[in-house]
Amino acid sequence: MFSYRIILLSLLCLWLSTKGGNSTSPLFRYCFNHENYTDPSPYATNLNQLFNLLYTKVPPHGFGLASTGQPQDQVNGLALCRGDVNTTSCMSCVNEASKKLLERCPYKKGAIIWYDYCLLKYSNENFFGEIDEKNKFYMVNVYDVEGDAASFNGKVSELLSNLSYKASESSVLYASGELKFDDEEEGSKTVYGLAQCTGDLVGSSCKKCLDDAVAEIPDCCDGKQGGRVVGGSCYVRYELYPIVESS
Ligand SMILES: *[C@@H]1O[C@H](CO)[C@@H](O)[C@H](O)[C@H]1NC(C)=O
Ligand SMILES: *[C@@H]1O[C@H](CO)[C@@H](O)[C@H](O)[C@H]1NC(C)=O
Ligand SMILES: *[C@@H]1O[C@H](CO)[C@@H](O)[C@H](O)[C@H]1NC(C)=O
Ligand SMILES: *[C@@H]1O[C@H](CO)[C@@H](O)[C@H](O)[C@H]1NC(C)=O
């Protein structure tokens, strides 16, 4: 099971790295609950109502969660926009995400989708406050870093570990930053990073989620110019160019 998961993540990683994408195309999605609902049904109505709620609740703050319907047909969901993304872009991302989930995970009782600007997740189970260990993928910048790769990996790890701490201590569970350093062969370089958790996590869970993600960077992105470990509750990313609007 474990090795199967690693192989799956590696394949995914290769596929995503060749796929490219932009802020309006989804990075990835999982239809993680294969149980079907029918339409029309209370579940379909509640899901639609949930999407409408998230669309109004999320964009001004960048995060929101909601539950709709009675216990037997309840739908729980959340959406998160990247910390630097403005209300307008957040709104269009959440809107696009809810449409795309219905299209890509039709009639599924639980699903999640990620974009550069946002993520959206819903489930018949109440998952709020728990770290999502199941839904995760890697993305990697295809280019190898030039110069001393081992030293570069160390810088990436230092930057992302600090951002993990900073994010978990911040009220919005988000941090971005950069680290300038000198490579003996290549001269001065700057690596940019970001770390963010969904707002339903407490600080200590956020820290754990991010630290686990940082620990997986060597698995996906050893010696690469950029990479991401993206989960349902948190994600980290680094690149040799600025990632966010203002860091
Ligand atoms: C982003 O991708 C979408 C879907 O593939 C495409 O329609 C759109 O033109 C692209 N936008 C940019 C700015 O490349
Ligand atoms: C849900 O529906 C799909 C498509 O009709 C079907 O292939 C699948 O087996 C169903 N899943 C369950 C758990 O019944
Ligand atoms: C919001 O961000 C987008 C993408 O960076 C930008 O194009 C747009 O002008 C911004 N809108 C506002 C109102 O700042
Ligand atoms: C990370 O934190 C350590 C300990 O607080 C500090 O010494 C180091 O300068 C920080 N590095 C970055 C890149 O922020």
XYZ file of N, CA and C in Angstrom, residues 47-192:
438
model
N -25.732 20.359 -1.499
C -24.423 20.625 -2.102
C -24.452 21.955 -2.852
N -25.509 22.145 -3.595
C -25.677 23.397 -4.325
C -25.725 24.598 -3.373
N -26.438 24.406 -2.270
C -26.551 25.468 -1.266
C -25.191 25.736 -0.605
N -24.443 24.660 -0.387
C -23.103 24.811 0.192
C -22.208 25.653 -0.726
N -22.219 25.334 -2.007
C -21.399 26.083 -2.964
C -21.784 27.568 -2.963
N -23.079 27.844 -2.909
C -23.528 29.239 -2.878
C -23.047 29.953 -1.612
N -23.117 29.237 -0.486
C -22.649 29.818 0.781
C -21.156 30.133 0.737
N -20.392 29.164 0.242
C -18.938 29.360 0.201
C -18.581 30.506 -0.739
N -19.312 30.610 -1.814
C -19.053 31.670 -2.792
C -19.229 33.066 -2.175
N -20.174 33.209 -1.247
C -20.349 34.518 -0.609
C -19.465 34.684 0.633
N -19.215 33.561 1.343
C -18.476 33.646 2.606
C -16.971 33.768 2.434
N -16.435 33.036 1.457
C -14.978 32.865 1.385
C -14.206 34.088 0.869
N -14.600 34.653 -0.280
C -13.714 35.648 -0.905
C -13.261 36.840 -0.028
N -14.125 37.432 0.802
C -13.628 38.575 1.595
C -12.540 38.207 2.607
N -12.546 36.975 3.117
C -11.588 36.576 4.157
C -10.523 35.609 3.641
N -10.812 34.964 2.511
C -9.870 33.998 1.964
C -10.076 32.586 2.482
N -10.966 32.437 3.457
C -11.296 31.093 3.943
C -12.721 31.072 4.478
N -13.395 29.942 4.327
C -14.701 29.769 4.938
C -15.096 28.316 4.930
N -15.950 27.948 5.882
C -16.488 26.595 5.896
C -17.977 26.670 6.193
N -18.692 25.614 5.839
C -20.125 25.584 6.071
C -20.638 24.155 6.021
N -21.787 23.946 6.685
C -22.502 22.671 6.600
C -23.932 22.994 6.250
N -24.503 22.199 5.372
C -25.890 22.437 4.987
C -26.700 21.147 5.123
N -27.981 21.284 5.406
C -28.892 20.143 5.443
C -28.969 19.449 6.787
N -29.889 18.491 6.849
C -30.111 17.696 8.049
C -29.061 16.587 8.122
N -28.790 16.072 9.352
C -27.703 15.097 9.510
C -27.626 13.994 8.443
N -28.742 13.373 8.078
C -28.635 12.241 7.141
C -28.263 12.654 5.718
N -28.474 13.925 5.381
C -28.130 14.402 4.038
C -27.162 15.569 4.088
N -26.427 15.674 5.206
C -25.604 16.857 5.408
C -24.400 16.893 4.464
N -24.098 18.089 3.998
C -22.878 18.303 3.222
C -22.004 19.321 3.963
N -20.736 18.959 4.134
C -19.776 19.832 4.806
C -18.724 20.244 3.791
N -18.324 21.504 3.845
C -17.337 21.925 2.855
C -16.567 23.141 3.284
N -15.441 23.341 2.611
C -14.643 24.533 2.853
C -13.949 24.969 1.575
N -13.560 26.225 1.567
C -12.737 26.740 0.474
C -11.680 27.658 1.056
N -10.525 27.649 0.410
C -9.384 28.446 0.863
C -8.753 29.108 -0.352
N -8.517 30.413 -0.256
C -7.769 31.092 -1.308
C -6.345 31.342 -0.842
N -5.396 31.306 -1.770
C -4.009 31.581 -1.420
C -3.928 32.938 -0.734
N -3.057 33.054 0.264
C -3.026 34.206 1.156
C -2.905 35.564 0.501
N -2.305 35.644 -0.673
C -2.079 36.932 -1.319
C -3.161 37.268 -2.350
N -4.093 36.350 -2.575
C -5.061 36.515 -3.665
C -6.191 37.464 -3.253
N -6.518 38.436 -4.093
C -7.544 39.420 -3.739
C -8.971 38.853 -3.875
N -9.919 39.612 -3.359
C -11.312 39.150 -3.299
C -11.868 38.774 -4.672
N -11.568 39.603 -5.674
C -12.075 39.345 -7.030
C -11.568 38.004 -7.567
N -10.267 37.793 -7.466
C -9.690 36.546 -7.989
C -10.137 35.346 -7.163
N -10.281 35.544 -5.864
C -10.726 34.472 -4.970
C -12.136 34.042 -5.357
N -12.982 35.024 -5.584
C -14.367 34.767 -5.954
C -14.464 33.972 -7.257
N -13.708 34.370 -8.266
C -13.815 33.644 -9.532
C -13.202 32.255 -9.414
N -12.196 32.105 -8.573
C -11.599 30.776 -8.389
C -12.585 29.832 -7.691
N -13.239 30.306 -6.625
C -14.188 29.464 -5.885
C -15.373 29.086 -6.785
N -15.806 30.031 -7.586
C -16.901 29.789 -8.521
C -16.522 28.725 -9.557
N -15.355 28.890 -10.144
C -14.845 27.942 -11.139
C -14.670 26.560 -10.506
N -14.147 26.529 -9.284
C -13.874 25.269 -8.593
C -15.159 24.474 -8.349
N -16.233 25.159 -7.949
C -17.475 24.437 -7.666
C -18.090 23.885 -8.957
N -17.999 24.634 -10.032
C -18.508 24.126 -11.323
C -17.707 22.929 -11.788
N -16.388 23.058 -11.672
C -15.503 22.007 -12.169
C -15.641 20.730 -11.354
N -15.883 20.851 -10.046
C -16.053 19.657 -9.215
C -17.289 18.871 -9.629
N -18.370 19.580 -9.953
C -19.595 18.894 -10.383
C -19.369 18.166 -11.711
N -18.500 18.757 -12.527
C -18.217 18.190 -13.842
C -17.247 17.008 -13.746
N -16.209 17.156 -12.909
C -15.155 16.141 -12.843
C -15.456 15.035 -11.829
N -16.284 15.314 -10.830
C -16.642 14.295 -9.841
C -18.170 14.214 -9.767
N -18.821 13.858 -10.880
C -20.284 13.916 -10.902
C -20.910 12.939 -9.905
N -21.833 13.430 -9.108
C -22.625 12.634 -8.150
C -21.789 11.985 -7.049
N -20.561 12.419 -6.847
C -19.747 11.852 -5.782
C -20.017 12.582 -4.471
N -20.066 11.811 -3.391
C -20.424 12.407 -2.096
C -19.271 13.153 -1.430
N -18.059 12.985 -1.956
C -16.938 13.745 -1.416
C -15.890 13.986 -2.484
N -15.389 15.212 -2.564
C -14.401 15.533 -3.600
C -13.624 16.781 -3.219
N -12.464 16.933 -3.832
C -11.621 18.119 -3.594
C -10.942 18.516 -4.893
N -10.775 19.813 -5.091
C -10.091 20.318 -6.281
C -9.149 21.451 -5.886
N -8.009 21.492 -6.569
C -7.001 22.536 -6.289
C -6.703 23.359 -7.543
N -6.544 24.639 -7.314
C -6.040 25.567 -8.329
C -4.845 26.302 -7.735
N -4.165 27.101 -8.581
C -3.127 27.975 -8.037
C -3.702 28.912 -6.977
N -4.906 29.405 -7.217
C -5.477 30.450 -6.358
C -6.367 29.947 -5.241
N -6.885 28.723 -5.345
C -7.809 28.258 -4.295
C -7.925 26.746 -4.257
N -8.515 26.252 -3.187
C -8.938 24.854 -3.131
C -10.363 24.808 -2.601
N -11.085 23.769 -2.989
C -12.470 23.584 -2.552
C -12.681 22.112 -2.252
N -13.278 21.834 -1.088
C -13.495 20.440 -0.672
C -14.883 20.291 -0.073
N -15.559 19.183 -0.364
C -16.825 18.887 0.318
C -16.908 17.401 0.612
N -17.724 17.066 1.611
C -17.875 15.669 1.999
C -19.167 15.476 2.772
N -19.697 14.260 2.733
C -20.837 13.946 3.591
C -20.377 13.762 5.037
N -19.071 13.541 5.234
C -18.542 13.423 6.588
C -18.045 14.782 7.076
N -18.150 15.004 8.374
C -17.634 16.242 8.932
C -16.129 16.088 9.182
N -15.327 16.791 8.413
C -13.871 16.644 8.469
C -13.180 17.869 9.062
N -13.955 18.829 9.549
C -13.376 20.081 10.013
C -12.421 19.880 11.188
N -11.288 20.536 11.127
C -10.324 20.495 12.219
C -9.353 19.333 12.162
N -9.603 18.374 11.254
C -8.711 17.221 11.144
C -7.748 17.412 9.984
N -6.505 16.989 10.161
C -5.538 17.056 9.064
C -5.909 16.006 8.013
N -6.034 16.438 6.779
C -6.345 15.533 5.662
C -5.054 14.841 5.218
N -4.902 13.570 5.604
C -3.668 12.831 5.278
C -3.809 12.109 3.950
N -5.028 12.052 3.431
C -5.335 11.172 2.302
C -5.154 11.856 0.962
N -5.679 13.070 0.843
C -5.695 13.748 -0.448
C -4.458 14.622 -0.581
N -3.517 14.148 -1.375
C -2.229 14.851 -1.465
C -1.597 14.593 -2.820
N -0.885 15.570 -3.350
C -0.104 15.344 -4.571
C 1.129 16.249 -4.579
N 2.051 15.902 -5.461
C 3.283 16.693 -5.616
C 3.289 17.358 -6.984
N 3.951 18.485 -7.064
C 4.264 19.063 -8.368
C 5.732 19.443 -8.339
N 6.376 19.283 -9.477
C 7.809 19.566 -9.490
C 8.174 20.400 -10.707
N 9.051 21.349 -10.488
C 9.642 22.114 -11.577
C 10.633 21.182 -12.273
N 10.522 21.000 -13.581
C 11.343 19.980 -14.267
C 12.832 20.314 -14.257
N 13.183 21.566 -14.042
C 14.588 21.947 -14.153
C 15.378 21.641 -12.893
N 16.565 21.063 -13.091
C 17.485 20.831 -11.983
C 18.112 22.154 -11.584
N 18.394 22.255 -10.298
C 19.086 23.448 -9.826
C 20.549 23.367 -10.278
N 21.124 24.496 -10.638
C 22.536 24.505 -11.036
C 23.387 24.804 -9.808
N 24.619 24.346 -9.818
C 25.487 24.560 -8.663
C 25.327 23.445 -7.639
N 25.524 23.789 -6.375
C 25.533 22.806 -5.294
C 24.113 22.418 -4.857
N 23.666 21.266 -5.345
C 22.279 20.856 -5.100
C 22.024 20.557 -3.624
N 22.977 19.923 -2.959
C 22.785 19.557 -1.549
C 22.613 20.814 -0.697
N 23.428 21.808 -0.981
C 23.330 23.055 -0.231
C 22.002 23.758 -0.533
N 21.599 23.728 -1.804
C 20.319 24.325 -2.191
C 19.162 23.640 -1.460
N 19.157 22.308 -1.437
C 18.118 21.569 -0.714
C 18.040 22.022 0.743
N 19.207 22.257 1.336
C 19.268 22.703 2.728
C 18.622 24.070 2.910
N 18.867 24.971 1.960
C 18.277 26.317 2.019
C 16.757 26.252 1.887
N 16.305 25.417 0.968
C 14.865 25.247 0.754
C 14.209 24.753 2.033
N 14.831 23.757 2.633
C 14.291 23.182 3.852
C 14.270 24.210 4.986
N 15.325 25.010 5.088
C 15.382 26.049 6.125
C 14.262 27.079 5.920
N 14.148 27.556 4.680
C 13.120 28.560 4.375
C 11.722 28.023 4.674
N 11.426 26.810 4.160
C 10.067 26.283 4.315
C 9.757 25.927 5.767
N 10.761 25.458 6.511
C 10.535 25.168 7.932
C 10.196 26.446 8.684
N 10.911 27.532 8.370
C 10.607 28.808 9.028
C 9.221 29.308 8.627
N 8.866 29.128 7.366
C 7.543 29.578 6.920
C 6.435 28.738 7.553
N 6.730 27.465 7.770
C 5.777 26.580 8.448
C 5.491 27.120 9.859
N 6.549 27.481 10.559
C 6.391 28.057 11.898
C 5.618 29.378 11.845
N 6.035 30.258 10.919
C 5.407 31.571 10.807
C 3.914 31.464 10.465
N 3.602 30.580 9.519
C 2.202 30.399 9.119
C 1.366 29.912 10.296
N 1.886 28.919 11.024
C 1.108 28.330 12.121
C 0.893 29.324 13.265
N 1.768 30.323 13.370
C 1.630 31.348 14.417
C 0.759 32.520 13.971
N 0.516 32.625 12.665
C -0.239 33.782 12.170
C -1.746 33.510 12.242
N -2.531 34.570 12.351
C -3.975 34.387 12.518
C -4.608 33.811 11.250
N -4.014 34.043 10.090
C -4.590 33.529 8.838
C -3.930 32.228 8.368
N -2.992 31.709 9.164
C -2.304 30.451 8.844
C -1.645 30.490 7.468
N -1.021 31.619 7.180
C -0.363 31.797 5.885
C 0.941 32.567 6.072
N 1.962 32.179 5.351
C 3.212 32.940 5.353
C 3.920 32.768 4.024
N 4.557 33.832 3.569
C 5.408 33.735 2.397
C 6.705 34.465 2.716
N 7.753 34.122 1.994
C 9.030 34.762 2.279
C 10.092 34.327 1.306
N 11.300 34.791 1.527
C 12.393 34.463 0.629
C 13.682 34.322 1.416
N 14.629 33.644 0.803
C 15.944 33.451 1.416
C 17.010 33.721 0.360
N 17.850 34.693 0.643
C 18.974 35.007 -0.258
C 20.187 34.251 0.231
N 20.936 33.695 -0.692
C 22.157 33.004 -0.279
C 23.160 33.025 -1.428
N 24.409 32.713 -1.099
C 25.453 32.684 -2.116
C 25.831 31.257 -2.438
N 25.739 30.924 -3.707
C 26.193 29.619 -4.162
C 27.629 29.799 -4.651
N 28.515 28.889 -4.218
C 29.943 29.053 -4.534
C 30.200 29.156 -6.028
N 29.449 28.349 -6.816
C 29.675 28.357 -8.264
C 28.816 29.388 -8.969
N 27.623 29.599 -8.447
C 26.618 30.342 -9.195
C 26.425 31.789 -8.745
N 26.996 32.157 -7.608
C 26.807 33.515 -7.098
C 25.528 33.653 -6.298
N 25.024 34.877 -6.227
C 23.887 35.161 -5.360
C 22.572 34.619 -5.942
N 21.763 34.026 -5.085
C 20.477 33.459 -5.504
C 19.414 33.778 -4.466
N 18.167 33.775 -4.886
C 17.064 33.941 -3.952
C 16.052 32.827 -4.192
N 15.667 32.159 -3.122
C 14.601 31.159 -3.236
C 13.377 31.701 -2.502
N 12.217 31.565 -3.141
C 10.951 32.098 -2.634
C 10.081 30.941 -2.175
